[in-house]
Coordinates of C-alpha atoms in Angstrom, one line a residue:
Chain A
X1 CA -1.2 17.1 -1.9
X2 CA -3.3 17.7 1.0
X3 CA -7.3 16.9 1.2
X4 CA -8.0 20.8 1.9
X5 CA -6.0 22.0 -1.6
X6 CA -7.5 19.2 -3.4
X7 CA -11.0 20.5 -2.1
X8 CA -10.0 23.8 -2.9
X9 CA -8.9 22.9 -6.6
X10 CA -12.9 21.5 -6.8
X11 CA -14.3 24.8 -5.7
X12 CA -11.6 26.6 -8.2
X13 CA -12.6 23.9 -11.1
X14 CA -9.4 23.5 -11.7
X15 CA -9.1 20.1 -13.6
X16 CA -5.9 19.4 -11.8
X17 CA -8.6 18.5 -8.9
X18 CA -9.5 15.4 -10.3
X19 CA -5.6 14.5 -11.7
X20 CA -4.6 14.9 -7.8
X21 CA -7.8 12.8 -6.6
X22 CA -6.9 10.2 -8.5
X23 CA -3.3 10.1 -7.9
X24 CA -4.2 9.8 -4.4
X25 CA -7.0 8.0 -3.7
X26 CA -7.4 6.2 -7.5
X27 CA -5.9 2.9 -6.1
X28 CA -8.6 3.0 -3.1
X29 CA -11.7 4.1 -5.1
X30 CA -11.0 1.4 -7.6
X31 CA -10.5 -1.4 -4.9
X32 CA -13.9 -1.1 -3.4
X33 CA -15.5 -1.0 -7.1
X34 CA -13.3 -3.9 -8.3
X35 CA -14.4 -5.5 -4.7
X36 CA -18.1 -4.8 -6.0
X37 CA -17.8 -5.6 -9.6
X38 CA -14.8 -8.3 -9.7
X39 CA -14.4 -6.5 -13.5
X40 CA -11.6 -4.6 -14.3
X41 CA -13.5 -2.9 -17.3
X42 CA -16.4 -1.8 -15.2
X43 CA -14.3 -0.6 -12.4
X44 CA -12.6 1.3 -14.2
X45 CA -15.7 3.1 -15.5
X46 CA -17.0 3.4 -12.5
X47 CA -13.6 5.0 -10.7
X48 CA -14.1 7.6 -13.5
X49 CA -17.4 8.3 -12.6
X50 CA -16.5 8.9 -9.4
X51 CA -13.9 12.2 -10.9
X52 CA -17.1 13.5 -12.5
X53 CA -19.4 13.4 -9.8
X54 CA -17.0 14.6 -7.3
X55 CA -16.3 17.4 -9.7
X56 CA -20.2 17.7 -10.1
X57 CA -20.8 17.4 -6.1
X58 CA -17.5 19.8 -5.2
X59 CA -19.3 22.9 -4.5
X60 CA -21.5 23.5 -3.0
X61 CA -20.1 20.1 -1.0
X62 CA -17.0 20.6 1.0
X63 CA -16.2 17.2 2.3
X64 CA -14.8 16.8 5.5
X65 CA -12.9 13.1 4.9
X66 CA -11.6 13.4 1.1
X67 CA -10.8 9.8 1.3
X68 CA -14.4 8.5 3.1
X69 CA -16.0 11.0 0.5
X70 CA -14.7 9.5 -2.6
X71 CA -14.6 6.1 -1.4
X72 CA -18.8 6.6 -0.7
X73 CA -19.1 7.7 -4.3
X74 CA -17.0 4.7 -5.8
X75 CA -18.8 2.4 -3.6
X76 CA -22.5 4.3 -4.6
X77 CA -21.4 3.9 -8.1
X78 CA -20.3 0.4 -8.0
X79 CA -23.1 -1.1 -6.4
X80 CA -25.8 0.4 -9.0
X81 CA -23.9 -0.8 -11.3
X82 CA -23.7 -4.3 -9.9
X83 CA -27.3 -4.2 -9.5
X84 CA -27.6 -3.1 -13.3
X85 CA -25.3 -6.3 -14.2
X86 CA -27.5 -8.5 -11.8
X87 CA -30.8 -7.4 -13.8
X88 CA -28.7 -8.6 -17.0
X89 CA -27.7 -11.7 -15.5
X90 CA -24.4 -10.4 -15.3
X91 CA -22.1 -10.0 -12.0
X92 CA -22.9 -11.5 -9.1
X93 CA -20.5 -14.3 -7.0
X94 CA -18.8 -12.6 -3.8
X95 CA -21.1 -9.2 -3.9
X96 CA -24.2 -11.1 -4.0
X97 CA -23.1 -13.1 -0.9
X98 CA -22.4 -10.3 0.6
X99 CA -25.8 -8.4 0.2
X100 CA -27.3 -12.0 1.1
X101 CA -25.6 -12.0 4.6
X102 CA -26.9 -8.5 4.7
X103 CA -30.6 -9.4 4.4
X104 CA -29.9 -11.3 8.1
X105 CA -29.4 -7.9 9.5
X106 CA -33.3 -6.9 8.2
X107 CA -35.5 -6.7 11.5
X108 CA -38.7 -8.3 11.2
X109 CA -42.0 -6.7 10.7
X110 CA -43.2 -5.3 14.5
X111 CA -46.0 -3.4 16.1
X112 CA -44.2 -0.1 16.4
X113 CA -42.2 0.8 13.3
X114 CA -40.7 4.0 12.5
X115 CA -40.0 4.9 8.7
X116 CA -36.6 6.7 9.0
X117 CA -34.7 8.4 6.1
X118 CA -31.6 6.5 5.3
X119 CA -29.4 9.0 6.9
X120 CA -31.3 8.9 9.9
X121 CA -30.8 4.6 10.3
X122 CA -27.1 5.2 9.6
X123 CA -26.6 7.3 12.4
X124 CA -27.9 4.8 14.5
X125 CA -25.9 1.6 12.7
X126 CA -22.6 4.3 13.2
X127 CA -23.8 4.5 17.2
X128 CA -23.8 0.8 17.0
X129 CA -20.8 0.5 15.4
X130 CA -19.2 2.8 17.9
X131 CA -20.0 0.6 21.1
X132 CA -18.1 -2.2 19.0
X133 CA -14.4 -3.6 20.0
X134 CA -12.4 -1.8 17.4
X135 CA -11.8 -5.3 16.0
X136 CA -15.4 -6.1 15.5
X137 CA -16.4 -3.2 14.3
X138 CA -13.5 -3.1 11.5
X139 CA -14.0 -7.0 10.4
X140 CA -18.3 -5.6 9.9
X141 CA -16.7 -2.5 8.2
X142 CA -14.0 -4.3 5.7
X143 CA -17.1 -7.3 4.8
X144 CA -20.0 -4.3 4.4
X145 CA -18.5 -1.3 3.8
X146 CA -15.4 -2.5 1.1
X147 CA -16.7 -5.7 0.1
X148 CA -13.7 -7.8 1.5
X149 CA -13.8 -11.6 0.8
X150 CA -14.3 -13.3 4.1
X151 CA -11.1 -14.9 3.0
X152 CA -9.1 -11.5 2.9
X153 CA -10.4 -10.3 5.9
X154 CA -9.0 -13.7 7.9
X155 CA -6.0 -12.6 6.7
X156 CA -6.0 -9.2 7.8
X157 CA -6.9 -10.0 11.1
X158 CA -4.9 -13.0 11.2
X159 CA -8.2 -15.2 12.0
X160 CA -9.1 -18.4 10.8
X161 CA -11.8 -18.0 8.0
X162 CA -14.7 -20.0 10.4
X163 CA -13.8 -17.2 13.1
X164 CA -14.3 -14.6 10.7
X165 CA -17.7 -16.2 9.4
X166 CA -19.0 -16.8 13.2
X167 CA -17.9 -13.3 13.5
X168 CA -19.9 -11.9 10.9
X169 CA -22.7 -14.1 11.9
X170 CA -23.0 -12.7 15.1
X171 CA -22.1 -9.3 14.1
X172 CA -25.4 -9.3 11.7
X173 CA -27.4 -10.6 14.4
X174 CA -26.7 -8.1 17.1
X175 CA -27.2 -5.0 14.2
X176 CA -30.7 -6.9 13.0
X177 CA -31.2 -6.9 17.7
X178 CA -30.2 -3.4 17.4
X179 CA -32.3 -2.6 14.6
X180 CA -35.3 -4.3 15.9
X181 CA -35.3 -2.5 19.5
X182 CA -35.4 1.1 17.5
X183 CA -38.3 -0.3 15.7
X184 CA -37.0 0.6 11.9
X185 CA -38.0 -0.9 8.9
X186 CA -36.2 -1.2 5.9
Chain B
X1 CA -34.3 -5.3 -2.1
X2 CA -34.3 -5.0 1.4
X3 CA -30.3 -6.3 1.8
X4 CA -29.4 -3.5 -1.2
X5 CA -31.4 -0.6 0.6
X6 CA -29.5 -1.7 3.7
X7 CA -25.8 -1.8 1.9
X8 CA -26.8 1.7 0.7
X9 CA -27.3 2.6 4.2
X10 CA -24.5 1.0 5.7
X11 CA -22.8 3.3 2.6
X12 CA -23.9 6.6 4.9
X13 CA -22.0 5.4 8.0
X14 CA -19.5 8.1 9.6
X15 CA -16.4 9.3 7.4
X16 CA -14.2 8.2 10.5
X17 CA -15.6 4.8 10.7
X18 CA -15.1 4.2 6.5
X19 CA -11.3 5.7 7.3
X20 CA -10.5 3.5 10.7
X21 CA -11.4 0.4 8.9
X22 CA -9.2 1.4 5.7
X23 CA -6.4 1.7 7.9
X24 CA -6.8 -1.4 9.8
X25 CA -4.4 -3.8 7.8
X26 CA -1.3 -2.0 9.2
X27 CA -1.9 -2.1 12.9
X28 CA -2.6 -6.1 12.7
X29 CA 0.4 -7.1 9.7
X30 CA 2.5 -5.2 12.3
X31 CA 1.3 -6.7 15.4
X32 CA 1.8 -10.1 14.0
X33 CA 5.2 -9.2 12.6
X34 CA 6.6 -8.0 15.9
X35 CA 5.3 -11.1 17.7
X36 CA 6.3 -13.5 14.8
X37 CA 9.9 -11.8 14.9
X38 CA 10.0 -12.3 18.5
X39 CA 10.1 -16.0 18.2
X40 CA 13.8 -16.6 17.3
X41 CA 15.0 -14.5 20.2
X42 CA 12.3 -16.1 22.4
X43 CA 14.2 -19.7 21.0
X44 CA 17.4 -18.5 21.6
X45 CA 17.0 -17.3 25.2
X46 CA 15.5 -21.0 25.8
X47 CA 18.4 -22.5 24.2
X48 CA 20.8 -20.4 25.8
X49 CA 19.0 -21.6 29.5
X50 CA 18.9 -25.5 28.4
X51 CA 22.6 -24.9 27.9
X52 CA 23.6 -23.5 31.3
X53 CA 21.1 -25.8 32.8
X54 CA 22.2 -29.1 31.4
X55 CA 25.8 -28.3 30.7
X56 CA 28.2 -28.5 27.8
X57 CA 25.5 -28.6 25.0
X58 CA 26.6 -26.6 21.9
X59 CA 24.4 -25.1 19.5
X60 CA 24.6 -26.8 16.1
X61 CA 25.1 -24.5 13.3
X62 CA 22.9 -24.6 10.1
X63 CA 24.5 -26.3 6.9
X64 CA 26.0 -23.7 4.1
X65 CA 23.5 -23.6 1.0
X66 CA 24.7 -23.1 -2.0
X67 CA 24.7 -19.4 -3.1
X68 CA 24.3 -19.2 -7.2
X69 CA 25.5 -15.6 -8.6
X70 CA 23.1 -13.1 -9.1
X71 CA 22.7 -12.1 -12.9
X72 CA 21.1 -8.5 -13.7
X73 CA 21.5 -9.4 -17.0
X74 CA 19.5 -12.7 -17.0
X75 CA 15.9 -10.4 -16.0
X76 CA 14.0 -12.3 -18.8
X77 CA 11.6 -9.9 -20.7
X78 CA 8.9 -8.4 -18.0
X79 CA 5.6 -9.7 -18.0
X80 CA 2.5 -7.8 -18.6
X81 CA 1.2 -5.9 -15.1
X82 CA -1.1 -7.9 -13.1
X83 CA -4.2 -7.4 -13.4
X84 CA -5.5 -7.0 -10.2
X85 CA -5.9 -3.2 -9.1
X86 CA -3.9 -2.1 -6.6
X87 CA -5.2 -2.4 -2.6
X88 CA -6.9 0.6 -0.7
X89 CA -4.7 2.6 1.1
X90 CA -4.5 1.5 5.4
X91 CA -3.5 5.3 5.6
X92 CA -4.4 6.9 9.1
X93 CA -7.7 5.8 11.2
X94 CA -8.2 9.6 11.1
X95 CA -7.0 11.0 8.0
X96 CA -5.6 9.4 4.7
X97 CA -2.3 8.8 3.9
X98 CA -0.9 11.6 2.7
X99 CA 1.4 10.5 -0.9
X100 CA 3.4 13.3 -1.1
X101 CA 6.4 13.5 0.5
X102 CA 7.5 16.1 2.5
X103 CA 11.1 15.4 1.9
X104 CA 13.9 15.3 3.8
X105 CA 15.0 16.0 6.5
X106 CA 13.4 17.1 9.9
X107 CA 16.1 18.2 12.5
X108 CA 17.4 15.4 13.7
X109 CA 17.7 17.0 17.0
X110 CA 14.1 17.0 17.6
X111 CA 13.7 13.2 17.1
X112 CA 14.1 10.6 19.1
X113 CA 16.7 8.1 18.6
X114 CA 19.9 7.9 16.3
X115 CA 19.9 10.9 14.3
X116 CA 20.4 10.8 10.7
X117 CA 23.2 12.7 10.0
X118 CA 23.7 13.4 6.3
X119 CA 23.6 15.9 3.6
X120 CA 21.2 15.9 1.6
X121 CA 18.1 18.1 0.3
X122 CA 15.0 18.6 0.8
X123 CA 13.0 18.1 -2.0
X124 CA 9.4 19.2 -2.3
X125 CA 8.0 15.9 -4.2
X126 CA 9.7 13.4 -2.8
X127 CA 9.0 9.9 -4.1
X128 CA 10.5 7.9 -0.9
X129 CA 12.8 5.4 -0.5
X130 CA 13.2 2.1 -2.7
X131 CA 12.4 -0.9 0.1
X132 CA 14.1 -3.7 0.6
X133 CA 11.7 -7.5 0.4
X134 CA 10.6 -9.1 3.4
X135 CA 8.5 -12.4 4.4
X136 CA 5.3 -12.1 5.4
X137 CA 6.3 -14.4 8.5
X138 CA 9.6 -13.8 9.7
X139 CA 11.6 -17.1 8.9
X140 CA 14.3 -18.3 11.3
X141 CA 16.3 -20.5 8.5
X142 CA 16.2 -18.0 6.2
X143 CA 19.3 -15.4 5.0
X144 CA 19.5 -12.6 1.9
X145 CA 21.6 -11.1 -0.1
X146 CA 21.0 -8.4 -1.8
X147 CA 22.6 -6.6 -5.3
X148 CA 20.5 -3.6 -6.0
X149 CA 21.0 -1.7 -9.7
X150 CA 20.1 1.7 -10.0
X151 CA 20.0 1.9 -14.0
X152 CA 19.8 5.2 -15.5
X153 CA 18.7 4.2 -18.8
X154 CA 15.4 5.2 -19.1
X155 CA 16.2 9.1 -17.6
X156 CA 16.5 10.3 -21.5
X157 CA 14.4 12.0 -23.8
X158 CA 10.9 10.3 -24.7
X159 CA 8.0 11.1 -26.3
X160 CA 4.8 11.9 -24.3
X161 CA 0.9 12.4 -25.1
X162 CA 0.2 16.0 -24.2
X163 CA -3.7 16.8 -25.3
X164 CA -3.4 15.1 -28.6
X165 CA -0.3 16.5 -28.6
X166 CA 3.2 14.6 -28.9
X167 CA 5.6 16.4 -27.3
X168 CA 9.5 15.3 -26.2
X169 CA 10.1 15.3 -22.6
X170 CA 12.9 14.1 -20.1
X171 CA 12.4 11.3 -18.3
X172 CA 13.1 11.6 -14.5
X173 CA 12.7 7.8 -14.3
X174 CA 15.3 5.5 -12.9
X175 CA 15.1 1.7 -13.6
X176 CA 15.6 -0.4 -10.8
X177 CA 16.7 -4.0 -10.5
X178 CA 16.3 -5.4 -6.9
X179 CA 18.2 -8.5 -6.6
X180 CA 18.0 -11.1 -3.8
X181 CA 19.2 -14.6 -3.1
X182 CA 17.4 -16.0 -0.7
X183 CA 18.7 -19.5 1.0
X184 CA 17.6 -21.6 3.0
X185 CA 20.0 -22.8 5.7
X186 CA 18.0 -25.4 7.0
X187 CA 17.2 -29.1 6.7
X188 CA 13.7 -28.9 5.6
X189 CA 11.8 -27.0 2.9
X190 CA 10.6 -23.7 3.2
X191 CA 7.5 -22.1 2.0
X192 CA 7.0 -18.6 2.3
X193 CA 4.9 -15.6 1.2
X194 CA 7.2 -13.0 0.2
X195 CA 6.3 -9.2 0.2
X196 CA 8.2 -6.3 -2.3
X197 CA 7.3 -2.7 -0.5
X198 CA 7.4 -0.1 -3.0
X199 CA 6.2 3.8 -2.5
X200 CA 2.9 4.3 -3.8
X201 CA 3.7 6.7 -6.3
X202 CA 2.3 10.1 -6.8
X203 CA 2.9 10.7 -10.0
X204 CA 2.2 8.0 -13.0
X205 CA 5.2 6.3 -13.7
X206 CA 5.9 5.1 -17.5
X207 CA 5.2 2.1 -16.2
X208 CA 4.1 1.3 -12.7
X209 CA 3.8 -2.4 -12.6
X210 CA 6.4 -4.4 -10.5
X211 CA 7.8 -7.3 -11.8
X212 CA 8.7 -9.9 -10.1
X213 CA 10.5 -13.1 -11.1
X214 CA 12.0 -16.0 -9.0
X215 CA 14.9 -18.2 -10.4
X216 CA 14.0 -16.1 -13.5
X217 CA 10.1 -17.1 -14.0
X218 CA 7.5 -14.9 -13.6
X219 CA 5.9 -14.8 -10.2
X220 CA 1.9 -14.5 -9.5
X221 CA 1.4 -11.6 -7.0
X222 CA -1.3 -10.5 -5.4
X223 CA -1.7 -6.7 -4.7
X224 CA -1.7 -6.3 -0.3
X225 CA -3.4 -3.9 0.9
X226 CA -1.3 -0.5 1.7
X227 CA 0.4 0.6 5.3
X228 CA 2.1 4.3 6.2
X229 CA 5.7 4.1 5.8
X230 CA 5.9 4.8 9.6
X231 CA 4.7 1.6 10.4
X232 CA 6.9 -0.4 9.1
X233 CA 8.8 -2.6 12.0
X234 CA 12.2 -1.0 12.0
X235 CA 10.8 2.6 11.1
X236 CA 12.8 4.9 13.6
X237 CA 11.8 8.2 14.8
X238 CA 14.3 10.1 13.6
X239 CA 13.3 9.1 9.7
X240 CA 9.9 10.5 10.6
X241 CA 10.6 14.3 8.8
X242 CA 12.1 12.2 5.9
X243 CA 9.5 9.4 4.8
X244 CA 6.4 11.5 6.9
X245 CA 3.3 9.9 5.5
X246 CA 4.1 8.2 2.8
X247 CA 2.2 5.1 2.0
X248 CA 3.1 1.5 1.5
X249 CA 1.7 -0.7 -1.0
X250 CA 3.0 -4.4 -1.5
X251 CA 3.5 -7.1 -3.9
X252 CA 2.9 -10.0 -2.1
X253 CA 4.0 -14.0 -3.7
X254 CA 4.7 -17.7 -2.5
X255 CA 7.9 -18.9 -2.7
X256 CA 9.3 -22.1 -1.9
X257 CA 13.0 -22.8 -0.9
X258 CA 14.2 -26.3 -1.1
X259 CA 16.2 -27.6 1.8
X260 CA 19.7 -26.3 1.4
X261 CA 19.6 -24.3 -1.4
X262 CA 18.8 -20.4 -2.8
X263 CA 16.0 -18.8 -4.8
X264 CA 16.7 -15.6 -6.6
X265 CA 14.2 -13.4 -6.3
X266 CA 14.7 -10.8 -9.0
X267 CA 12.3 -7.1 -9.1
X268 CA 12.4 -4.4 -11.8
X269 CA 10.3 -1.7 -11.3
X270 CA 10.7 2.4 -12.0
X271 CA 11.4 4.8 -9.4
X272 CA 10.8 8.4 -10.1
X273 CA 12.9 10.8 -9.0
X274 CA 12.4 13.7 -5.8
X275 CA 12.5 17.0 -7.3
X276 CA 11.6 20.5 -6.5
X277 CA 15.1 21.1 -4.2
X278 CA 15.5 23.5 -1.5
X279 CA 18.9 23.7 -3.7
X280 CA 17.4 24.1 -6.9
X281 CA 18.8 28.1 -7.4
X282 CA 22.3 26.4 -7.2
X283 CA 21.4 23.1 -8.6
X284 CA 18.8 23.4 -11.1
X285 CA 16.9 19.8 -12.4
X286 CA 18.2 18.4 -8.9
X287 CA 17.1 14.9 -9.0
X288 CA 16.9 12.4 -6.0
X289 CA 16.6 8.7 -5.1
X290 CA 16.5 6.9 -1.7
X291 CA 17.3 3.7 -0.5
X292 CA 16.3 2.0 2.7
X293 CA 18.8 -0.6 3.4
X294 CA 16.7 -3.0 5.6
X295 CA 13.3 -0.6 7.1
X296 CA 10.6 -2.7 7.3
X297 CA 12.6 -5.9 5.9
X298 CA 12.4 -8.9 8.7
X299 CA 15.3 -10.8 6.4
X300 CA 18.3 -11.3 7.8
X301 CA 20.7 -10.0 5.3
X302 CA 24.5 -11.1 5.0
X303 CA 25.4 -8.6 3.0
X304 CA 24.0 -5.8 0.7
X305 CA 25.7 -4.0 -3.0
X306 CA 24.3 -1.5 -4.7
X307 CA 25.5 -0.9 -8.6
X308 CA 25.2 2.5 -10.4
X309 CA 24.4 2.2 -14.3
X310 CA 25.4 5.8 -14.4
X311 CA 24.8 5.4 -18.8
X312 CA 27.2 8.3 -18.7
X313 CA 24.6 11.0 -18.6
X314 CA 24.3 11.8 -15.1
X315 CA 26.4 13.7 -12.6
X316 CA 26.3 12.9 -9.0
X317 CA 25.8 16.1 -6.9
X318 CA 25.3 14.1 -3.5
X319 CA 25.5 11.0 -2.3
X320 CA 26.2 8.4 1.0
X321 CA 26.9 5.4 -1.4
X322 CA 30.4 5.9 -2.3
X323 CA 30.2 5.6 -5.9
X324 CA 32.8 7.7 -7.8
X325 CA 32.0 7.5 -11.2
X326 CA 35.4 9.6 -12.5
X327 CA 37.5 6.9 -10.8
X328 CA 35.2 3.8 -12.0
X329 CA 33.5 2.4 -8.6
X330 CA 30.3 1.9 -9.6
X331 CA 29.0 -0.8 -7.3
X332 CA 29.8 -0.3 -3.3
X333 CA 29.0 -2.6 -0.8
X334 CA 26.5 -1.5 1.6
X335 CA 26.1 -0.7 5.8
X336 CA 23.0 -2.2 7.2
X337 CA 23.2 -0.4 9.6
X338 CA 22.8 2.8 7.9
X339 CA 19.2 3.4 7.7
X340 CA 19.1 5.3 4.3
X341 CA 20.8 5.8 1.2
X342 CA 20.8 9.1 -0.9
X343 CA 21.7 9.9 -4.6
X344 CA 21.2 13.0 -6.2
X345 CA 21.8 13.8 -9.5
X346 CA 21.9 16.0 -12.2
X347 CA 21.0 15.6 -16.0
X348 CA 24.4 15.8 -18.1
X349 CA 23.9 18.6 -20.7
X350 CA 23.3 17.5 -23.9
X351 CA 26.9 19.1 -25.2
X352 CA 29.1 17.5 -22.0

């Protein structure tokens, strides 16, 4: 079924919005929480969170990107709940490496700092994004937006894993450079 | 946390930046395919110039492996599914792969390339075509053969959950038992990752797992992540109205083939059938199945059968197998050079 009818099922509540939802994009929504979570138990609860927000979000929202949409919410989801299991001692491994690499990207304290909303530093991350090869900016997308291993990315892109890892490295430096020059603070 | 507040951000990127990178796994699997299969031509043209430069130097020819029967039968009971979840869907860079089929068949006149010329419907949920396995790495030693089983056992009544309710229901589920021998012509062993392509289905199957079993034991796979059907290396224009959009997910598992000899690779899985015909006035409960002889598939197969286990409850409305179930041929040998198989079928009433 198309994105548009699915949408339109959410505006008609018509439960068969969230049978469709997940017939289509289940699979995806539950790869980036079991990315996250690396439990099949909690991803699973998460992915069904996702139906009911989406149905809770769906109006007054009418998402452009179905997919991108969902996918946000799984991703939202997952990553309180990591947090949640972090606080309990619980989780951790791959996602925490992740979110350590992140911290790399966090500029350093200057003279002229602007307190943006988050939307507001996104656009500017998606502007940086933008002026990226397509390769780069996929291999930053696949480790920080879905959570791949650096492993499974190497063998997306057919790259050895310390090409991927200098990739990243450099990656994270220009975005923290990028960052820095628009004086934000996170 | 700084790095959390930032992962939230990163979270709040574009929608056609989270979508591009999604669908990046096809465009590089594919890349490296068509240069990996590139290779053995690429040796053969330099073999084909030592030999006119340096004279009467004949090609040596690989030694026969031995090539053990393949056995339906001897599927030992399926594991449980994997565990892993499935991958994300490559879909699109700007929109997501769209499941549902929108059946066959786009003019052939309007494609490019060979035109499919066959007969059959257009269904309105159309599942896709059952794929054939290929290697991750296209492997120069390598050949297949191929016994596919389309086993109608399970297209009966069942019981279903209906809201707490139990209610009995037809099955429009067809068992499928994908057989390969795989051998190894060469002098050396061969380790391989092998990939089985199946439709990412649209509708929950009885059982969706994919089992997998080499020399009859179980096989770890791991879940790859998903590619449109149209990207598959061999996908041809003029199958573009047929298989549209549909997405590809994969089983992907190591393999080794000793020096000389064959590994049967065995996969069961369900396929549901197409439905909703243009034909359904005349035909009513049309039900349909594809096969794609070789799309996608980077094995070089010496020969291909497919069996009908007809379990004397279906008819056969139309078909480009052959099989005549009246007259007893019930397994045909396959063209790989025909691009795809149809069957389409009709429920036997009860009383017939």
């Amino acid at each position: 079924m198309e994105d548009e009818r699915i949408i339109s099922l959410y505006w008609e509540r018509n439960q068969a919005a969230i049978t469709e939802s997940e017939a289509k994009y289940g699979n995806y929504c539950m790869k980036i929480a079991y990315n996250i979570l690396a439990l099949r138990e909690d991803a699973e609860e998460c992915v069904s969170d996702t139906w009911l927000s989406a149905w809770n979000s769906m109006p007054p929202k009418r998402p452009s990107k179905l997919m991108a949409f969902l996918g946000r919410i799984a991703r939202n989801g997952a990553l309180d709940r990591f947090r949640s299991l972090s606080r309990q001692k619980r989780g951790g491994g791959l996602t925490s490496l992740a979110l350590d690499e992140l911290s790399e990207c966090v500029p350093s304290r200057q003279a002229v700092e602007k307190e943006l909303e988050d939307k507001e530093i996104a656009e500017i991350i998606s502007r940086w994004l933008r002026e990226l090869s397509a390769e780069k900016r996929q291999v930053f997308l696949r480790r920080y937006w879905y959570f791949d291993s650096v492993e499974q990315i190497s063998g997306i892109f057919g790259f050895s894993r310390s090409k991927t890892t200098s990739m990243l490295h450099r990656l994270r430096e220009d975005l923290r450079q990028t960052l820095e020059k628009e004086g934000i603070v996170i | 946390m700084k790095n959390f507040r930032l992962a939230r951000i990163i979270g709040l990127i574009d929608d056609d930046l989270v979508t591009e990178a999604a669908g990046v796994k096809k465009r590089y699997l594919r890349r490296i395919t068509r240069w990996m299969s590139m290779v053995p031509a690429a040796c053969l043209c330099i073999v084909i110039i030592m030999a006119v430069v340096f004279g009467n130097h004949g090609m040596g020819s690989s030694a026969p492996a031995n090539g053990a029967p393949m056995d339906a039968g001897a599927v030992p009971e399926a594991p449980e599914a994997a565990d892993a979840p499935a991958e994300m869907p490559a879909g699109d860079a700007e929109e997501a792969p769209e499941v549902n089929g929108i059946g066959p068949n786009a003019d052939p006149s309007e494609a490019d390339g060979a035109a499919i010329v066959d007969n059959s419907s257009t269904f309105m949920y159309y599942t896709g075509p059952i794929l054939p396995l290929s290697l991750e790495v296209y492997s120069d030693g390598v050949t297949a053969e191929r016994e596919i089983t389309l086993d109608f056992s399970p297209y009966v009544m069942h019981q279903v959950v209906s809201e707490s309710d139990l209610i009995e229901t037809y099955s429009n589920e067809c068992l499928i038992i994908d057989n390969y021998i795989l051998t190894n012509n060469t002098d050396s062993d061969i380790n391989c990752t092998a990939l089985y392509p199946f439709i990412v289905s649209f509708q929950p199957l009885e059982d969706n797992s994919v089992k997998i079993y080499a020399d009859n034991a179980p096989v770890e796979t791991l879940a790859y992540p998903e590619i449109c059907l149209r990207d598959m290396d061999g996908f041809d224009s003029s199958l573009y109205g047929v298989y549209g959009e549909m997405s590809v997910s994969y089983e992907a598992f190591e393999l080794k083939i000793p020096a000389g000899e064959s590994v049967i690779v065995s996969v069961r899985l369900r396929k549901a059938a197409s439905y909703g015909s243009e034909h359904s006035g005349e035909n009513e409960g049309l039900n349909g199945f594809d096969l794609a002889a070789a799309l996608g598939s980077n094995l070089e197969f010496t020969s291909q059968k497919a069996t009908l286990e007809d379990r004397g409850i279906i008819e056969i409305v139309n078909q480009n197998f052959g099989f005549d179930i009246e007259n007893g041929i019930k397994t045909v040998e396959l063209d790989l050079d025909t691009e795809r198989y149809y069957l389409e079928i009709l429920r036997k009433s009860q009383d017939s």
